[in-house]
Amino acid sequence: MATLLYRLGRTAFRRRWLVALLWAVILGGLGFGAVKAPAASDSGTSFMPGIEAQKAFDLIGERFPGASANGANARIVFVARHGEKVTAADNRATIDAFVKEADGAPEVSGTVNPFTAKAVSEDGSTAYATVNYKLKASDLTDGDKTALEKAINQARASGLTVEVGGTALAEQPAAGGSSEAVGIALAAVVLLITFGSLAAAGLPLLTAVVGVGAGMAGIMALGSTFGLTATTGTLASMLGLAVGIDYALFVVSRYREERAGGHDPREAAGLAVGTAGSAVVFAGLTVVIALSGLSVIGVPMLTKMGLCAAGAVAVAVLIALTLVPALLGMWPNAVLSRATRKRGQVKAQGDNAGSRWARFVLRRPVTVLVLSVVGLGALALPAAHLEMGMPGAESKPTSSTERRAYDDLARGFGAGFNGPLTVVADVKRAHDPEAAVARITKEITDTRGVVSVSVPRFNRAGDTALFSAVPATGPNDEKTKDLIHTIRAERPALEHGTGATFKVTGSTAMDIDVAQALQDALIPYLAVIVGLALVLLLVVFRSVLIPIKAALGFLLSVLAALGSVVAVFQWGWGADLLGVEQPGPIMSLMPIFLVGIVFGLAMDYEVFLVARMREAYVHGDRAPQAVVTGFRHSARVVVAAAVIMIAVFSGFVSAQESMIKTIGFGLAVAVLFDAFVVRMAIVPAVLALLGDRAWWLPKWLDRLLPRVDVEGSGLTTGAGSRGSGPADPRPLPLPQEGTRV
């Protein structure tokens, strides 16, 4: 592996202009394809095939073809002034006028009058009208929204309190752009401080932007074919930018180190790609495994996001192995520090903060290990109180009209009104369809916890009926979950007595089913990604204990990150600082999403840091000294890479979309814990306690495993020895810029 990558690095350095041209052609071709490709369609309705709520939703779409499940809607809530009723003559006239005005808009498919639909509260203080559209919310024009807003303002002018829920006027999440810009700006500062050179700081940023550009253009070009949307590509841009900078950073850093070791620019580029590039390949593989493993969960959106992000990571690896050495060939001295260029000589690296920290940990391994584990364990405690759901209007700030509409409906019609259950009865095999539906309706009406049941509506074929049941408790109440299970438990007896069956769906039932399905999928998912990654690390490090240590360290960091997410987004600790105005349940997708991505990134740092220790150990260092050597050469770069990744992820905390904000925060703190506590403290402490046993591998297993030479031992006697000789500790003069190398 190392020899192959060494030759690739030297070739890219020598054929620098050809490599740069090839990447320019690739980027241009993908960009052209993205511009010419038709817009992606997100018309698919299957969110998670297999769960009951999704099956019921699909059945409704099949049996009621006239109903537009994807069309936008607006629920207009009218509240009379204190002491008045909406049924008063003047208030009723205002509401009737609103219904007539809204119903005349071009894209409106229908408007439901509250007085004909009995959508008036028992005390007469509140009523609501529903406006349904032919188009999705994202397809509504400003003119469509303005027409509705005009009708709403006219109703407000009469003195009624009017609030708006639904999707039609809800603010659409803004596309990414500012988040990436914030991350790039912070990364630039960190790189400049780390390298002391504008060129060295700019090169990883340039190559990362090229990689993200190529990845996003590819997603857009294939969007209509595979149903990829802007949301699908958000994770790809987030991770592609972060790992793209990090991978280039490691190659550039190793290049500077090899220059300090006495190698000429071309040889240094080859050795950098052969050694650091090997770590990049296997680190990238662990991330790709974790992201691709999302496909085993069974959520199409997660599968698409994971595979797109895995593709972006693969592009970042290719760029680090080819474009980075090519650019180094164009400016071989520019990436060196300003002091080095002024001095005109490359100085070998001596003792530094990384090696001093490693010696500190080696002297006190038990203390460092205990403090680190206890600290992460304390941060992980809130994770035990995790509440999952799909936050809706109730999680919005009270300043928003959606939240006020939600509260008005809860006060007027009860807490469960905002989360009605939709029941679809399939009576195709029933002897008496109407009698079967009547019995199903009665049983559900008599179920404890059900406030009301609507009149069933049959489809044209008469083989399916649809009605709603309003629970007494809110959508996120545990009693509502129990109610759904109770209703479903009544189904076998009703099926036996009527020959009909029914399914329960609706947003509340969907959230509960999704959360349960994701919980059930977590163990198989962990087994897949951890199993594959442990095998990969076993091959890379040729050690049994180090992969196990890596997995346990990941578990600590991910639990601490999840605990922090719960504390901020669910409990509201410091929520104001992050722009989280209304804490609530954690999105159901978040835990398994966080586990997958953090696992990949945790293994990323494990490979980068421990590979250098393995290299030193293979080349003759004793186990404790190998830890010090690894930290001397890698600690500063790992810290810089972690800070960059934290900066990139933190930029996404400013996103408007709740899922992206939560993921950005979760990933940022996960990298913080994993890089600075697990890898910088727990790893050297454990290795100090294990000593030579850390690198133990049974002889029979050693014979079975393939040798990938990630530590580059073959370069000391093979291809890497050509034209270099032993490293000279004396400062070496720099070649003149423009000299053919």
XYZ file of C-alpha atoms in Angstrom:
741
model
C 0.000 0.000 0.000
C 2.663 2.509 1.069
C 4.866 1.783 -1.958
C 1.954 2.128 -4.369
C 0.882 5.439 -2.843
C 4.498 6.616 -2.763
C 4.702 6.142 -6.528
C 1.337 7.847 -6.961
C 2.529 10.855 -4.978
C 5.759 11.162 -6.981
C 3.864 10.818 -10.258
C 1.306 13.448 -9.266
C 4.139 15.761 -8.211
C 5.947 15.273 -11.535
C 2.810 15.406 -13.725
C 1.384 18.275 -11.688
C -0.172 20.205 -14.564
C -1.808 17.119 -16.050
C -3.300 16.160 -12.675
C -4.612 19.696 -12.116
C -6.090 19.718 -15.631
C -7.813 16.362 -15.062
C -9.450 17.619 -11.865
C -10.500 20.815 -13.629
C -12.097 18.737 -16.396
C -13.857 16.512 -13.832
C -15.157 19.518 -11.919
C -16.275 21.244 -15.114
C -17.964 18.119 -16.458
C -19.870 17.529 -13.220
C -20.825 21.187 -13.065
C -22.150 21.068 -16.626
C -24.113 17.928 -15.793
C -25.568 19.593 -12.687
C -26.724 22.607 -14.700
C -28.275 20.515 -17.462
C -29.857 17.855 -15.238
C -33.598 18.139 -14.545
C -34.634 19.179 -11.072
C -34.852 16.366 -8.550
C -38.323 15.233 -7.575
C -39.161 14.480 -3.979
C -42.612 13.157 -4.742
C -41.947 9.798 -3.124
C -44.071 9.268 -0.028
C -42.376 6.271 1.591
C -40.332 7.586 4.484
C -39.741 4.261 6.236
C -41.239 1.260 4.430
C -42.351 -1.557 6.707
C -43.748 0.322 9.685
C -47.523 0.345 10.161
C -47.935 4.109 9.947
C -46.164 4.151 6.579
C -48.196 1.218 5.255
C -51.398 3.012 6.235
C -50.188 6.210 4.620
C -49.410 4.360 1.388
C -52.811 2.629 1.505
C -54.550 6.006 1.749
C -52.661 7.216 -1.305
C -53.654 4.063 -3.197
C -57.358 3.909 -2.218
C -58.020 7.672 -2.193
C -56.255 8.774 -5.401
C -57.953 12.162 -5.418
C -56.376 13.190 -2.115
C -53.087 15.031 -2.445
C -50.962 13.847 0.437
C -48.095 16.130 -0.559
C -50.101 19.293 -1.144
C -49.487 22.285 1.112
C -52.099 23.274 3.656
C -52.802 26.126 5.999
C -54.818 25.860 9.190
C -56.208 29.269 10.063
C -57.141 29.577 13.738
C -59.676 32.242 14.762
C -59.982 33.282 18.421
C -62.711 35.691 19.511
C -62.036 38.582 21.865
C -62.446 37.887 25.573
C -66.086 37.376 26.403
C -67.136 36.953 22.772
C -67.737 33.912 20.566
C -66.706 33.183 16.999
C -70.328 32.245 16.315
C -71.452 35.835 16.856
C -72.927 37.355 13.698
C -70.103 39.782 12.926
C -67.346 37.232 13.685
C -69.100 34.555 11.642
C -69.430 36.951 8.720
C -65.701 37.716 8.923
C -64.785 34.020 8.865
C -67.192 33.310 5.987
C -65.641 36.183 4.043
C -62.165 34.761 4.685
C -63.204 31.307 3.430
C -64.667 32.784 0.253
C -61.594 34.965 -0.368
C -59.094 32.139 0.246
C -61.060 29.618 -1.815
C -60.812 31.837 -4.898
C -57.000 31.633 -5.134
C -55.756 29.769 -8.273
C -53.729 26.998 -6.590
C -56.204 26.298 -3.769
C -57.862 22.879 -4.149
C -60.440 23.531 -1.449
C -61.221 25.439 1.728
C -63.112 23.952 4.683
C -65.505 26.295 6.456
C -65.391 25.760 10.251
C -69.160 26.196 10.614
C -70.023 23.484 8.111
C -67.246 21.137 9.321
C -68.122 21.621 13.016
C -64.621 22.960 13.639
C -65.733 25.220 16.493
C -64.728 24.662 20.138
C -67.417 23.788 22.688
C -67.131 27.159 24.405
C -67.370 28.949 21.054
C -64.130 30.878 21.585
C -62.090 29.205 18.855
C -62.612 27.944 15.318
C -60.332 26.907 12.509
C -60.537 26.782 8.729
C -58.369 24.579 6.513
C -57.003 25.758 3.162
C -55.637 22.968 0.929
C -53.347 23.560 -2.049
C -52.637 21.589 -5.196
C -48.895 22.208 -4.915
C -46.262 21.347 -2.321
C -45.235 24.126 0.062
C -41.867 24.512 -1.661
C -43.621 25.065 -5.013
C -45.956 27.836 -3.856
C -45.124 31.223 -5.374
C -44.928 34.517 -3.530
C -48.197 35.434 -5.233
C -49.933 32.348 -3.812
C -48.738 33.201 -0.311
C -49.558 36.891 -0.673
C -53.174 36.080 -1.586
C -53.578 34.031 1.597
C -51.840 36.637 3.732
C -54.138 39.336 2.352
C -57.232 37.350 3.369
C -55.740 36.727 6.838
C -54.975 40.435 7.362
C -58.540 41.351 6.398
C -59.844 38.937 9.059
C -57.475 40.372 11.656
C -58.708 43.879 10.911
C -62.123 42.877 12.269
C -60.731 42.326 15.755
C -60.371 38.531 15.685
C -57.070 36.968 16.713
C -55.892 35.019 13.662
C -52.916 32.633 13.727
C -51.637 30.349 10.967
C -50.426 26.754 11.195
C -49.718 24.181 8.528
C -47.090 24.145 5.804
C -48.234 26.782 3.303
C -46.827 29.844 5.078
C -44.200 28.054 7.168
C -40.743 29.419 6.624
C -38.807 27.128 4.279
C -35.293 26.137 5.442
C -32.675 28.211 3.697
C -30.157 26.417 1.559
C -26.666 26.012 2.943
C -23.966 28.532 2.102
C -23.449 30.749 5.113
C -22.737 27.675 7.257
C -19.978 26.505 4.928
C -18.591 30.054 4.725
C -18.329 30.318 8.523
C -16.598 26.943 8.707
C -14.115 27.822 5.957
C -13.253 31.161 7.582
C -12.571 29.555 10.961
C -10.596 26.746 9.324
C -8.440 29.296 7.491
C -7.484 30.960 10.768
C -6.567 27.623 12.380
C -4.505 26.556 9.372
C -2.644 29.857 9.266
C -1.749 29.575 12.949
C -0.721 25.927 12.553
C 1.434 26.284 9.445
C 2.569 29.908 9.555
C 2.162 30.119 5.791
C -0.652 31.478 3.649
C 0.043 28.889 0.965
C 0.049 26.000 3.437
C -3.203 27.296 4.939
C -4.792 27.919 1.561
C -3.903 24.613 -0.086
C -6.119 22.378 2.135
C -8.945 24.903 1.814
C -8.618 25.001 -1.971
C -8.566 21.233 -2.381
C -11.463 20.800 0.075
C -13.572 23.306 -1.854
C -12.755 21.478 -5.095
C -13.808 18.201 -3.496
C -17.068 19.615 -2.106
C -17.776 21.280 -5.443
C -17.258 18.026 -7.322
C -19.334 16.069 -4.811
C -22.258 18.495 -4.757
C -22.218 18.854 -8.542
C -22.358 15.071 -8.836
C -25.316 14.927 -6.437
C -27.163 17.591 -8.422
C -26.380 15.869 -11.715
C -27.735 12.550 -10.423
C -30.528 14.089 -8.365
C -33.388 13.381 -10.744
C -32.162 9.818 -11.363
C -31.826 8.772 -7.724
C -34.193 11.215 -6.039
C -31.486 13.288 -4.349
C -32.504 16.653 -2.900
C -30.746 19.646 -1.351
C -31.313 18.146 2.116
C -29.713 14.902 0.945
C -26.560 16.792 0.017
C -26.285 18.789 3.245
C -24.418 16.041 5.082
C -22.189 15.467 2.049
C -21.136 19.122 1.996
C -20.650 19.168 5.770
C -18.466 16.063 5.949
C -16.815 16.595 2.566
C -15.558 20.005 3.659
C -14.404 18.796 7.083
C -12.544 15.650 6.015
C -11.300 17.309 2.820
C -9.459 19.923 4.860
C -8.216 17.356 7.361
C -6.899 14.872 4.805
C -5.039 17.556 2.873
C -3.736 18.931 6.174
C -2.154 15.597 7.085
C -0.467 15.195 3.713
C 0.880 18.760 3.705
C 2.087 18.402 7.288
C 3.917 15.162 6.469
C 5.424 16.817 3.383
C 6.869 19.590 5.549
C 8.180 16.982 7.972
C 9.893 15.008 5.216
C 11.455 18.210 3.913
C 12.798 18.824 7.402
C 14.158 15.261 7.357
C 16.430 16.059 4.434
C 14.389 14.944 1.399
C 14.049 16.914 -1.804
C 10.538 18.208 -2.719
C 9.574 15.389 -5.068
C 10.773 12.684 -2.707
C 9.055 14.413 0.210
C 5.780 14.463 -1.705
C 6.090 10.760 -2.503
C 6.874 9.865 1.101
C 4.049 12.080 2.395
C 1.507 10.322 0.197
C 3.039 6.906 0.948
C 2.799 7.340 4.734
C 0.199 9.983 5.620
C -1.686 9.009 2.467
C -1.959 5.431 3.724
C -3.526 6.725 6.928
C -5.860 8.887 4.833
C -7.004 5.860 2.826
C -7.856 3.760 5.864
C -9.326 6.674 7.801
C -11.505 7.433 4.804
C -12.538 3.782 4.608
C -13.746 3.824 8.222
C -15.868 6.916 7.528
C -17.243 5.369 4.320
C -18.116 2.166 6.214
C -19.960 4.117 8.912
C -21.889 6.222 6.398
C -22.704 3.367 4.042
C -23.893 1.365 7.027
C -26.824 3.768 7.358
C -28.409 1.819 4.514
C -29.103 -1.144 6.842
C -31.555 0.949 8.873
C -34.234 0.963 6.199
C -34.879 4.709 5.947
C -34.517 5.748 2.280
C -33.621 9.338 3.162
C -30.879 8.201 5.557
C -29.573 5.747 2.972
C -29.314 8.488 0.352
C -27.693 10.937 2.767
C -25.213 8.316 3.955
C -24.214 7.153 0.474
C -23.887 10.715 -0.827
C -21.706 11.670 2.137
C -19.638 8.490 1.661
C -19.091 9.528 -1.962
C -17.967 12.983 -0.835
C -15.467 11.406 1.583
C -14.139 9.145 -1.183
C -13.602 12.201 -3.403
C -11.746 13.914 -0.520
C -9.422 10.890 -0.257
C -8.689 10.906 -4.013
C -7.934 14.628 -3.941
C -5.562 14.222 -0.988
C -3.655 11.504 -2.876
C -3.445 13.265 -6.251
C -4.310 16.958 -6.339
C -2.510 17.842 -3.095
C 0.914 16.491 -4.236
C 0.331 18.107 -7.640
C -0.159 21.513 -6.027
C 2.869 20.892 -3.828
C 4.796 20.394 -7.044
C 3.716 23.827 -8.262
C 4.829 25.594 -5.069
C 7.296 23.253 -3.273
C 8.605 25.926 -0.871
C 5.533 28.110 -0.456
C 3.911 25.688 1.989
C 6.893 25.899 4.334
C 6.701 28.326 7.221
C 7.632 31.958 6.735
C 10.536 31.591 9.176
C 11.897 28.649 7.189
C 11.702 30.558 3.914
C 13.428 33.571 5.458
C 16.147 31.392 6.935
C 16.571 29.615 3.616
C 16.948 26.297 5.379
C 14.669 23.489 6.555
C 15.131 22.685 10.233
C 14.402 19.231 11.631
C 11.585 18.979 14.169
C 12.641 18.632 17.802
C 10.819 18.326 21.091
C 7.440 20.060 21.177
C 4.227 20.382 23.182
C 2.920 17.084 21.814
C 5.861 15.047 23.042
C 5.875 16.865 26.400
C 2.186 16.105 26.879
C 2.754 12.444 26.000
C 5.504 12.174 28.637
C 3.180 13.794 31.185
C 0.494 11.184 30.497
C 3.033 8.350 30.548
C 4.067 9.423 34.062
C 0.459 9.552 35.352
C -1.563 7.149 33.178
C -4.012 6.014 35.873
C -4.878 9.548 36.984
C -5.393 10.791 33.411
C -7.442 7.728 32.488
C -9.733 7.927 35.526
C -10.340 11.682 35.209
C -11.080 11.378 31.487
C -13.481 8.463 31.847
C -15.299 10.027 34.805
C -15.607 13.366 33.002
C -17.055 11.837 29.847
C -19.277 9.588 31.932
C -20.737 12.609 33.735
C -21.443 14.328 30.424
C -23.125 11.174 29.161
C -25.642 10.983 32.059
C -28.337 13.134 30.383
C -28.446 10.614 27.514
C -30.332 8.267 29.851
C -33.251 10.725 29.745
C -33.375 10.980 25.957
C -36.854 11.655 24.570
C -37.201 11.087 20.846
C -39.799 12.547 18.538
C -40.200 14.758 15.508
C -40.464 18.301 16.907
C -43.210 20.292 15.218
C -44.987 23.551 15.904
C -44.796 22.962 19.677
C -41.004 23.293 19.528
C -41.082 26.659 17.757
C -40.683 29.903 19.744
C -43.840 31.564 21.061
C -43.072 34.543 18.830
C -44.004 32.463 15.761
C -47.572 32.315 14.483
C -47.267 28.517 14.070
C -46.615 28.089 17.795
C -49.447 30.458 18.758
C -51.839 28.598 16.448
C -50.778 25.322 18.090
C -51.423 26.713 21.584
C -54.785 28.236 20.613
C -55.984 24.904 19.210
C -54.811 23.051 22.337
C -56.707 25.486 24.564
C -59.837 25.404 22.449
C -60.044 21.734 21.475
C -57.751 19.891 23.902
C -54.091 18.858 23.974
C -54.606 15.908 21.662
C -56.179 17.929 18.892
C -52.752 18.839 17.461
C -51.869 15.159 17.071
C -54.958 13.335 15.774
C -54.692 9.691 14.822
C -55.730 8.766 11.295
C -57.393 5.373 10.984
C -57.801 3.690 7.607
C -60.148 0.694 7.556
C -59.731 -1.850 4.753
C -63.138 -3.515 4.280
C -62.489 -5.127 0.901
C -63.012 -8.602 2.398
C -65.793 -7.696 4.830
C -69.282 -9.163 4.324
C -70.918 -5.861 5.321
C -68.449 -2.949 4.838
C -70.602 -0.307 6.530
C -71.344 -2.484 9.550
C -67.650 -3.399 9.845
C -66.587 0.259 9.797
C -69.310 1.127 12.309
C -68.015 -1.526 14.718
C -64.403 -0.423 14.303
C -65.417 3.191 14.912
C -67.401 2.261 18.037
C -64.569 0.205 19.527
C -62.079 3.022 19.026
C -64.543 5.608 20.356
C -64.990 3.535 23.525
C -61.238 3.180 24.028
C -60.067 5.027 27.116
C -58.039 8.079 26.136
C -59.969 8.849 22.920
C -61.859 12.160 23.078
C -63.715 12.027 19.779
C -63.911 10.164 16.477
C -64.897 11.755 13.173
C -67.563 10.428 10.810
C -65.970 7.768 8.522
C -65.524 8.695 4.851
C -65.595 5.939 2.222
C -63.665 6.000 -1.033
C -65.429 5.710 -4.396
C -64.949 1.943 -4.553
C -66.522 1.564 -1.120
C -63.768 -0.794 0.074
C -61.887 1.641 2.336
C -62.974 4.084 5.018
C -61.027 6.908 6.590
C -61.628 8.656 9.910
C -59.654 10.392 12.650
C -59.508 9.858 16.416
C -58.491 12.679 18.744
C -56.577 11.558 21.857
C -56.912 13.285 25.221
C -53.165 13.895 25.490
C -50.624 15.737 23.352
C -48.489 14.281 20.541
C -45.375 13.837 22.705
C -47.171 12.504 25.785
C -46.311 8.945 26.806
C -50.036 8.255 27.290
C -50.620 8.936 23.579
C -48.059 6.273 22.722
C -49.807 3.822 25.036
C -53.151 4.695 23.422
C -51.872 3.826 19.947
C -50.605 0.469 21.183
C -53.967 -0.166 22.876
C -55.941 0.585 19.700
C -53.710 -1.677 17.651
C -54.062 -4.438 20.248
C -57.837 -4.399 19.633
C -57.352 -5.197 15.941
C -57.187 -9.045 16.026
C -60.591 -9.349 17.714
C -62.179 -6.881 15.290
C -60.631 -8.618 12.268
C -62.005 -11.959 13.448
C -65.497 -10.578 14.011
C -65.883 -8.370 10.923
C -63.510 -9.646 8.255
C -62.136 -6.091 8.033
C -58.824 -4.689 9.209
C -57.497 -1.240 9.997
C -54.238 0.597 10.420
C -53.328 3.672 12.467
C -51.255 6.484 10.993
C -50.935 10.254 11.224
C -47.941 12.351 12.268
C -48.081 11.189 15.896
C -48.290 7.490 15.021
C -45.603 7.945 12.365
C -43.215 9.516 14.892
C -43.786 6.708 17.393
C -43.298 3.966 14.782
C -40.177 5.602 13.376
C -38.629 5.977 16.834
C -39.296 2.318 17.617
C -37.955 1.132 14.263
C -34.781 3.169 14.665
C -34.308 1.838 18.177
C -34.663 -1.726 16.878
C -32.195 -1.015 14.050
C -29.492 0.451 16.296
C -27.966 -2.859 17.430
C -27.708 -4.384 13.903
C -26.309 -1.087 12.637
C -23.663 -0.949 15.348
C -22.790 -4.577 14.729
C -22.233 -3.911 11.031
C -20.124 -0.769 11.272
C -18.175 -1.725 14.400
C -17.506 -5.215 13.086
C -16.222 -4.026 9.720
C -14.187 -1.197 11.243
C -12.605 -3.487 13.850
C -11.501 -5.837 11.081
C -10.092 -2.882 9.162
C -8.195 -1.561 12.219
C -6.952 -5.065 12.963
C -5.400 -5.177 9.488
C -3.989 -1.642 9.759
C -2.428 -1.867 13.245
C -1.873 -5.648 13.450
C -3.033 -5.569 17.058
C -5.981 -7.091 18.882
C -6.242 -4.623 21.755
C -5.934 -1.328 19.885
C -9.103 -1.800 17.780
C -11.035 -2.751 20.944
C -9.694 0.312 22.733
C -10.705 2.442 19.749
C -14.279 1.113 19.842
C -14.621 1.701 23.601
C -13.251 5.215 23.243
C -15.810 5.890 20.527
C -18.587 4.694 22.826
C -17.506 7.166 25.501
C -17.306 10.118 23.121
C -20.625 9.411 21.388
C -22.503 8.972 24.687
C -21.009 12.207 26.019
C -22.008 13.981 22.806
C -25.533 12.573 22.992
C -25.789 13.648 26.623
C -24.760 17.165 25.640
C -27.390 17.225 22.881
C -30.062 16.219 25.401
C -28.903 18.845 27.902
C -29.036 21.661 25.332
C -31.828 20.765 22.895
C -34.140 18.848 25.259
C -33.496 20.423 28.657
C -32.567 23.866 27.361
C -29.229 24.317 29.140
C -27.496 27.171 27.311
C -30.042 26.899 24.508
C -30.271 30.682 24.093
C -26.576 30.839 23.190
C -27.184 28.508 20.237
C -30.423 30.089 19.053
C -32.579 27.217 20.332
C -35.601 29.190 21.476
C -37.827 26.260 22.385
C -36.297 23.004 23.723
C -38.165 19.786 22.997
C -37.726 16.112 22.135
C -34.678 15.085 20.118
C -35.416 14.207 16.518
C -35.783 10.431 16.179
C -33.153 10.227 13.440
C -30.561 12.113 15.475
C -29.148 9.372 17.779
C -28.498 6.784 15.084
C -27.269 9.499 12.724
C -24.862 10.790 15.368
C -23.627 7.288 16.149
C -22.792 6.560 12.515
C -20.996 9.784 11.718
C -19.130 10.059 15.022
C -17.940 6.478 14.710
C -16.405 7.250 11.352
C -14.733 10.415 12.609
C -13.520 8.752 15.818
C -11.808 6.027 13.825
C -10.432 8.801 11.620
C -8.392 10.300 14.466
C -7.500 6.871 15.789
C -5.886 5.974 12.463
C -4.032 9.269 12.108
C -2.608 9.274 15.629
C -1.918 5.599 16.283
C -0.572 4.939 12.776
C 2.344 7.228 13.593
C 2.954 5.349 16.852
C 2.815 2.064 14.946
C 5.325 3.464 12.457
C 7.742 4.394 15.254
C 7.272 1.022 16.974
C 7.910 -0.924 13.765
C 11.049 1.132 13.127
C 12.578 0.218 16.496
C 11.155 2.490 19.205
C 10.131 0.895 22.488
C 6.401 1.063 23.277
C 6.552 4.163 25.563
C 8.908 5.996 23.204
C 6.656 5.139 20.249
C 3.815 6.964 22.000
C 6.038 10.019 22.499
C 7.233 9.888 18.882
C 3.695 9.586 17.617
C 2.605 12.611 19.633
C 5.679 14.623 18.618
C 4.818 14.255 14.950
C 1.019 14.026 15.023
C -0.446 15.742 18.094
C -0.251 19.277 16.744
C -1.765 18.301 13.417
C -4.489 16.161 15.011
C -5.418 19.067 17.282
C -5.487 21.452 14.325
C -7.560 18.980 12.305
C -9.999 18.576 15.196
C -10.324 22.331 15.681
C -10.996 22.716 11.953
C -13.643 19.998 12.015
C -15.244 21.547 15.094
C -15.258 24.905 13.312
C -16.877 23.434 10.195
C -19.561 21.609 12.171
C -20.180 24.605 14.436
C -20.964 26.660 11.352
C -24.014 24.455 10.784
C -25.408 25.298 14.239
C -26.609 28.547 12.674
C -28.791 26.628 10.188
C -32.544 27.174 10.396
C -33.442 23.514 9.907
C -33.709 21.811 13.297
C -32.119 18.537 12.191
C -29.062 20.241 10.674
C -28.629 22.488 13.736
C -28.760 19.509 16.094
C -26.412 17.398 13.966
C -23.940 20.285 13.661
C -23.828 20.754 17.432
C -23.686 17.021 18.148
C -20.823 16.449 15.724
C -18.887 19.470 16.984
C -18.966 18.366 20.640
C -18.361 14.734 19.645
C -15.156 15.699 17.823
C -14.194 17.884 20.787
C -14.558 14.979 23.212
C -13.053 12.369 20.927
C -9.999 14.335 19.808
C -9.091 16.155 23.018
C -10.164 13.638 25.661
C -10.234 10.183 24.080
C -7.366 10.431 21.589
C -5.174 12.967 23.419
C -5.626 11.589 26.941
C -7.229 8.133 27.099
C -5.249 6.656 24.182
C -1.754 7.441 25.551
C -2.849 6.479 29.076
C -4.108 3.067 27.949
C -1.039 2.479 25.762
C 1.207 3.394 28.690
C -0.527 0.797 30.865
C -0.444 -1.871 28.147
C 3.164 -1.338 27.058
C 4.320 -3.856 24.430
C 1.087 -5.815 24.917
C -0.715 -3.071 23.004
C 0.847 -4.416 19.795
C 0.230 -8.087 20.561
C -1.138 -10.251 17.758
C -1.399 -14.064 17.805
C 0.996 -15.692 15.356
C -1.754 -17.620 13.596
C -3.697 -14.413 13.058
C -0.545 -12.621 11.909
C -0.161 -15.207 9.150
C -3.786 -14.849 8.053
C -3.999 -11.051 7.887
C -2.849 -9.265 4.711
C 0.034 -6.838 5.088
C -0.898 -3.339 3.991
C 2.232 -1.554 5.310
C 0.395 1.572 6.478
C 3.476 2.540 8.501
C 5.608 2.717 5.340
C 8.286 0.253 6.424
C 8.736 -0.808 2.802
C 9.764 2.720 1.881
C 12.924 2.575 3.982
C 14.446 -0.157 1.837
C 12.289 -0.103 -1.281
C 11.172 2.635 -3.572
C 11.393 5.268 -0.918
C 15.180 5.001 -0.593
C 15.888 6.130 -4.118
C 17.690 9.390 -4.306
C 17.394 10.208 -0.647
C 19.608 8.301 1.716
C 19.480 8.716 5.484
C 17.799 11.799 6.878
C 20.333 14.509 7.669
C 19.657 16.267 10.991
C 21.430 19.425 9.803
C 19.367 22.273 8.296
C 19.250 21.932 4.507
C 19.169 24.765 1.963
C 15.924 25.253 0.070
C 15.825 24.725 -3.703
C 14.987 27.850 -5.642
C 11.342 28.247 -6.680
C 10.941 27.335 -10.333
C 13.756 24.774 -10.210
C 12.732 21.570 -11.982
C 12.253 18.862 -9.354
